[in-house]
mmCIF file with all atom_site columns, C-alpha atoms in Angstrom:
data_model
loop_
_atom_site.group_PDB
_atom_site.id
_atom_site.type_symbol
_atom_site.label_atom_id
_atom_site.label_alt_id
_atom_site.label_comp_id
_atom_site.label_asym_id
_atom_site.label_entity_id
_atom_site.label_seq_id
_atom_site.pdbx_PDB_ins_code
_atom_site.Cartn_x
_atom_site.Cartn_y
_atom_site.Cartn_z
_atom_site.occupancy
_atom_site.B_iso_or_equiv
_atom_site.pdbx_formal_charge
_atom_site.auth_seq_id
_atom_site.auth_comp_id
_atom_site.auth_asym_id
_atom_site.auth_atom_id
_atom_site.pdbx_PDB_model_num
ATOM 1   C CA . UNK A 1 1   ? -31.283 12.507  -19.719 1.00 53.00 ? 21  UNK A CA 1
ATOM 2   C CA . UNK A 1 2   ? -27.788 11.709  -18.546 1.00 61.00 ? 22  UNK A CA 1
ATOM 3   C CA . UNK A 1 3   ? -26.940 8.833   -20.482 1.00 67.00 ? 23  UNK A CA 1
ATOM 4   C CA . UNK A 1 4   ? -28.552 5.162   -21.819 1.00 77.00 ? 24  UNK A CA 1
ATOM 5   C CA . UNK A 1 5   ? -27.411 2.154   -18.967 1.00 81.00 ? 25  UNK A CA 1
ATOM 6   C CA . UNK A 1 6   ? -27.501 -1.219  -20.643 1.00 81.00 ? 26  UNK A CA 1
ATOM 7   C CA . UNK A 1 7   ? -27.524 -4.379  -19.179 1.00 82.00 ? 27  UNK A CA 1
ATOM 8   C CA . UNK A 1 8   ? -24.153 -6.561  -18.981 1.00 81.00 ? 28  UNK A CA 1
ATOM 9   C CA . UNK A 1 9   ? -22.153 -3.509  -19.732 1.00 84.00 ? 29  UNK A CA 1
ATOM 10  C CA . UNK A 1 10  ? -19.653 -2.225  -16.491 1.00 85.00 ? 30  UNK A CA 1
ATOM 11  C CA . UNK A 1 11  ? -19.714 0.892   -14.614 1.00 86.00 ? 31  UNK A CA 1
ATOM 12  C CA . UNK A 1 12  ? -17.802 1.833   -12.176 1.00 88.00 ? 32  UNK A CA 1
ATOM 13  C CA . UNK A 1 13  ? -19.080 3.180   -8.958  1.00 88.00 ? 33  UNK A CA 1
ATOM 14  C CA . UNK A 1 14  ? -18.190 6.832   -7.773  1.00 92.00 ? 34  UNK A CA 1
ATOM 15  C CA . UNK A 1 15  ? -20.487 7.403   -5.152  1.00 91.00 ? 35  UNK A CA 1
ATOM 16  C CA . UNK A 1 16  ? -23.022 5.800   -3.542  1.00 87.00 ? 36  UNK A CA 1
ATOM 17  C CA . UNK A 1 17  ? -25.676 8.655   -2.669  1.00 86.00 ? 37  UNK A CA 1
ATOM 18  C CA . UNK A 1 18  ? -28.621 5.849   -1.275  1.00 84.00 ? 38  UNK A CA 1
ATOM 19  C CA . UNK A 1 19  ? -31.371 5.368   -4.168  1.00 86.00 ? 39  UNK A CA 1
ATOM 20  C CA . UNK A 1 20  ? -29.169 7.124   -6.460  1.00 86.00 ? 40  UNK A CA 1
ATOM 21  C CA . UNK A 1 21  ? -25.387 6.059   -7.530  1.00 89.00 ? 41  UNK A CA 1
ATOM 22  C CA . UNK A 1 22  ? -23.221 8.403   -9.339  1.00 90.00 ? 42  UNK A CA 1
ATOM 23  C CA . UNK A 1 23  ? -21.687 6.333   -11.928 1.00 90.00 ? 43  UNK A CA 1
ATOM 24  C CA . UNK A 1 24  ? -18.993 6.858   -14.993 1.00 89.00 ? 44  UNK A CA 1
ATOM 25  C CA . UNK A 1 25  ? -19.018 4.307   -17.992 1.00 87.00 ? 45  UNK A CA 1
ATOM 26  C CA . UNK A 1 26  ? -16.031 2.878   -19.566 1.00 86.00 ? 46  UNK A CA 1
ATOM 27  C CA . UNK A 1 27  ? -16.067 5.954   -22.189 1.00 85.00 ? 47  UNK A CA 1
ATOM 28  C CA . UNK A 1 28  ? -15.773 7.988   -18.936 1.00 87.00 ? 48  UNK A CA 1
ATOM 29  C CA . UNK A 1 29  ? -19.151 9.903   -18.993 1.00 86.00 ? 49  UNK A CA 1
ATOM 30  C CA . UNK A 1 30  ? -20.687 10.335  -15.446 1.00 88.00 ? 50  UNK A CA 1
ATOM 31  C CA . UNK A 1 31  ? -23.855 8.759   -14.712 1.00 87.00 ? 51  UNK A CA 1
ATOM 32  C CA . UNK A 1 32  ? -27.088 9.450   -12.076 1.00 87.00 ? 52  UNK A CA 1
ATOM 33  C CA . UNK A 1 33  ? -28.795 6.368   -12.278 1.00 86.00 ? 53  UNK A CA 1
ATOM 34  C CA . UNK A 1 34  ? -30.893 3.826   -9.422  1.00 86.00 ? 54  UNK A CA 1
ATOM 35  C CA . UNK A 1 35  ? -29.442 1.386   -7.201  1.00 83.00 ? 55  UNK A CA 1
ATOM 36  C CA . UNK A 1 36  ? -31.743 -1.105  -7.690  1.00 83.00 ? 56  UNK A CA 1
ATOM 37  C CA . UNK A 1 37  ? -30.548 -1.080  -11.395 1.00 80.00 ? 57  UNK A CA 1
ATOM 38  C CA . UNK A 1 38  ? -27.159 -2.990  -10.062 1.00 79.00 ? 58  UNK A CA 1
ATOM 39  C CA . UNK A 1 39  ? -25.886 -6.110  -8.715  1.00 77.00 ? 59  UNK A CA 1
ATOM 40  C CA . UNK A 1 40  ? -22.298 -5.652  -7.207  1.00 77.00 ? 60  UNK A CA 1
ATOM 41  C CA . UNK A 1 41  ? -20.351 -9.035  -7.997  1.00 78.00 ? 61  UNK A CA 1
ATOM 42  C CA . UNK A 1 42  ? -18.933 -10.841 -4.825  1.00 82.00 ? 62  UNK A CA 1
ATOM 43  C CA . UNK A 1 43  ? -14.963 -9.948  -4.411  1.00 84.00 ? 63  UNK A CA 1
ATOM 44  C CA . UNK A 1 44  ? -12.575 -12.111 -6.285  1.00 89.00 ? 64  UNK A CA 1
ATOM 45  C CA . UNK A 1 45  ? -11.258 -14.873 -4.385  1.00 91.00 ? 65  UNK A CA 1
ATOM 46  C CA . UNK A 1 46  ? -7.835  -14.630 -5.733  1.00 93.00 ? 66  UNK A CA 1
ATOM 47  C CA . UNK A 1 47  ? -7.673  -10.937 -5.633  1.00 91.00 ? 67  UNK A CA 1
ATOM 48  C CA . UNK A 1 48  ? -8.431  -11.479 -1.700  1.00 91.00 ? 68  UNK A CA 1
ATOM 49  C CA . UNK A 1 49  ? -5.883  -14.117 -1.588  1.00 93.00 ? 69  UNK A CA 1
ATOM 50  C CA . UNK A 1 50  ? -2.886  -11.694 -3.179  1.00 94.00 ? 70  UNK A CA 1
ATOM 51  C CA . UNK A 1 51  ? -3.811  -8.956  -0.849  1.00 93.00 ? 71  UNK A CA 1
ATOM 52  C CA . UNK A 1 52  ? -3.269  -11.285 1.786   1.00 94.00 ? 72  UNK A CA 1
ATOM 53  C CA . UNK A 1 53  ? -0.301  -12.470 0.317   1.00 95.00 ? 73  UNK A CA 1
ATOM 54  C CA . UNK A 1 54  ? 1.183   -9.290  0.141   1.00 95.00 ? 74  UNK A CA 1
ATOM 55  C CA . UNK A 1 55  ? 0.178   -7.676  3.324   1.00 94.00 ? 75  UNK A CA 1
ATOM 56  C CA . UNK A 1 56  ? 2.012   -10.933 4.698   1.00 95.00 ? 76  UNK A CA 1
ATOM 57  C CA . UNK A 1 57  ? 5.251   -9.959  2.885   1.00 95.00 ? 77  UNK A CA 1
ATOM 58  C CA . UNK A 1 58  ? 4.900   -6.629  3.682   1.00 94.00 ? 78  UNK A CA 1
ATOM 59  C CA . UNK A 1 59  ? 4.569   -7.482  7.436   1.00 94.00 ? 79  UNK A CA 1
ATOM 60  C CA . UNK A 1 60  ? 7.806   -10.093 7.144   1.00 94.00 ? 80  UNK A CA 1
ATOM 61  C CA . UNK A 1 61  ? 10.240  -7.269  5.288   1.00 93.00 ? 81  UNK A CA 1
ATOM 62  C CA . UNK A 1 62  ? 9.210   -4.603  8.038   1.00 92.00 ? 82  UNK A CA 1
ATOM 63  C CA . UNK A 1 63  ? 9.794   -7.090  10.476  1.00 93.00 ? 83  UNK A CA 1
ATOM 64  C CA . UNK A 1 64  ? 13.492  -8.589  8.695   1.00 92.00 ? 84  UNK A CA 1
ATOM 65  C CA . UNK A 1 65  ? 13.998  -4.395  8.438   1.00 89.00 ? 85  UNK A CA 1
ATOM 66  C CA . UNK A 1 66  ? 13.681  -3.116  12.141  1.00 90.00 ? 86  UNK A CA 1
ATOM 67  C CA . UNK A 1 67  ? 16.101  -6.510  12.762  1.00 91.00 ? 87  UNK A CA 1
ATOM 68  C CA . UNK A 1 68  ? 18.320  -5.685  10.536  1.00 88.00 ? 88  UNK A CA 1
ATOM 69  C CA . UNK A 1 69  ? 18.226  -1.861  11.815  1.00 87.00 ? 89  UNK A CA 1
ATOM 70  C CA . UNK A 1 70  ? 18.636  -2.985  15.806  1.00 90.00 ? 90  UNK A CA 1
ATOM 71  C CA . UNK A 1 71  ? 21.317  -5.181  14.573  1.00 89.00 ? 91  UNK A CA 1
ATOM 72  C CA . UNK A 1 72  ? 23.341  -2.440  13.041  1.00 85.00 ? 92  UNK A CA 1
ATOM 73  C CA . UNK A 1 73  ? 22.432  0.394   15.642  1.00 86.00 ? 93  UNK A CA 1
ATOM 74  C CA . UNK A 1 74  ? 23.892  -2.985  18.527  1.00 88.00 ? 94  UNK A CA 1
ATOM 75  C CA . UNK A 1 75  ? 26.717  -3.310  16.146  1.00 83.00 ? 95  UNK A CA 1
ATOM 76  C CA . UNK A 1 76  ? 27.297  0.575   15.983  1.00 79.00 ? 96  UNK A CA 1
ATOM 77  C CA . UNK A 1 77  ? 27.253  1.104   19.600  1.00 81.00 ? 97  UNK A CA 1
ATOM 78  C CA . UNK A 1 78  ? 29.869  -1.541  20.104  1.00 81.00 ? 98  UNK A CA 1
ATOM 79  C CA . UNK A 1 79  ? 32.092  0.198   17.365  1.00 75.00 ? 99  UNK A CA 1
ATOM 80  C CA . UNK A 1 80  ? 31.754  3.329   18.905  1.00 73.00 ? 100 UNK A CA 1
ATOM 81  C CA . UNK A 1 81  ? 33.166  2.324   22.327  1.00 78.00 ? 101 UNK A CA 1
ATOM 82  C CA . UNK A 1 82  ? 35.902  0.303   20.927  1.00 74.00 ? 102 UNK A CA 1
ATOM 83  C CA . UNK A 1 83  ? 37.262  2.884   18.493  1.00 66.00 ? 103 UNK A CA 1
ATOM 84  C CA . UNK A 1 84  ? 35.779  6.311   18.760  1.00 60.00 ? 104 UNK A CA 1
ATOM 85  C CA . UNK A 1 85  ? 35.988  9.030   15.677  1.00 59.00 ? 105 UNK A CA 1
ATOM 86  C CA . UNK A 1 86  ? 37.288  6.658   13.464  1.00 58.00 ? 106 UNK A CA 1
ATOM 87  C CA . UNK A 1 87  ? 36.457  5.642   10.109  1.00 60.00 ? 107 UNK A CA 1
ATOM 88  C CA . UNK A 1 88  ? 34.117  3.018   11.019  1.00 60.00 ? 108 UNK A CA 1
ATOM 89  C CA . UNK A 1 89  ? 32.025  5.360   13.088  1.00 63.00 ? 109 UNK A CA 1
ATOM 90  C CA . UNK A 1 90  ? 31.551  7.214   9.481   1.00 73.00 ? 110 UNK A CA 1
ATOM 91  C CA . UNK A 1 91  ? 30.562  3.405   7.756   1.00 75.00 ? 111 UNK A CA 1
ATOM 92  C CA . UNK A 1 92  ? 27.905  2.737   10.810  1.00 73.00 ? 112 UNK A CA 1
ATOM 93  C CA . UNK A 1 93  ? 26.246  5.907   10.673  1.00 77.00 ? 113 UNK A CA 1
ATOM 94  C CA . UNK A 1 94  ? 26.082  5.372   6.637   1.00 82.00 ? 114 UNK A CA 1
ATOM 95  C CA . UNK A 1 95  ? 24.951  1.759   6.941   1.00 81.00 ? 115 UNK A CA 1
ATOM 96  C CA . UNK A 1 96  ? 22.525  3.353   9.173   1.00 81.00 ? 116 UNK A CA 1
ATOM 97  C CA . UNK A 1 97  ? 20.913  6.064   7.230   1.00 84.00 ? 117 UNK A CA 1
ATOM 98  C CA . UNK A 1 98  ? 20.953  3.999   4.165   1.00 84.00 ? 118 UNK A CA 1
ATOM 99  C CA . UNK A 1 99  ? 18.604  1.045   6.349   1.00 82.00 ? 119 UNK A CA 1
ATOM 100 C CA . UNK A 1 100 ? 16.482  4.619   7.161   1.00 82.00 ? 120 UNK A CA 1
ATOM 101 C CA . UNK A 1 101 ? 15.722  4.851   3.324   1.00 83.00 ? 121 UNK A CA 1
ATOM 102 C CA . UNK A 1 102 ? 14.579  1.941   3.215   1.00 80.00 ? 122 UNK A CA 1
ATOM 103 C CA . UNK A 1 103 ? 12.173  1.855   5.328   1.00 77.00 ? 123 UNK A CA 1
ATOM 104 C CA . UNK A 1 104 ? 11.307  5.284   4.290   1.00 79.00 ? 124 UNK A CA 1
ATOM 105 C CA . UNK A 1 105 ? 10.916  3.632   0.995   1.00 78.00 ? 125 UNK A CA 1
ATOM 106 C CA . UNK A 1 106 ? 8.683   0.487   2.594   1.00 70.00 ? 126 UNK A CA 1
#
């Protein structure tokens, strides 16, 4: 009623409802059909190996970030009790919002 499923052809999953998966085809029509009509491939190896990858680098440029951010906010306090109101009080508090957007942006 819904639609023909054909073996070796790719559907992609919307909702898993037990016996009966809601499916849409690569035209984009939405399918009812069984479960037991499907074998779900095992995850690519090298897709799991990227995500590692870049939850790693993600984890390293938060870390190099907050750094960076103490260093500046150390830096910053020092400036402020050797010269306050002047101009470099101005550059640390604009060194320090721009490091803000970028972890923001992280």
């Amino acid at each position: 009623e819904q639609g023909l499923i054909s073996r070796g052809y790719r559907y992609t999953l919307q909702k898993n409802n037990g016996e009966s998966w809601e499916l849409m085809d690569s035209a984009g029509n939405k399918l009812i059909a069984p479960a037991v009509c499907f074998v779900i491939p095992p995850t690519d190896p090298e897709a799991l190996a990227l995500a590692d990858s870049l939850g790693s680098q993600y984890r390293s440029v938060q870390q190099k970030a907050a750094g960076s951010k103490r260093t500046l906010q150390q830096r910053y306090e020092v400036l402020k009790t050797e010269n306050p109101g002047d101009a470099s009080d101005l550059q640390g508090r604009q060194l320090l919002a721009g490091l803000d957007k970028v972890a923001r942006d992280l």
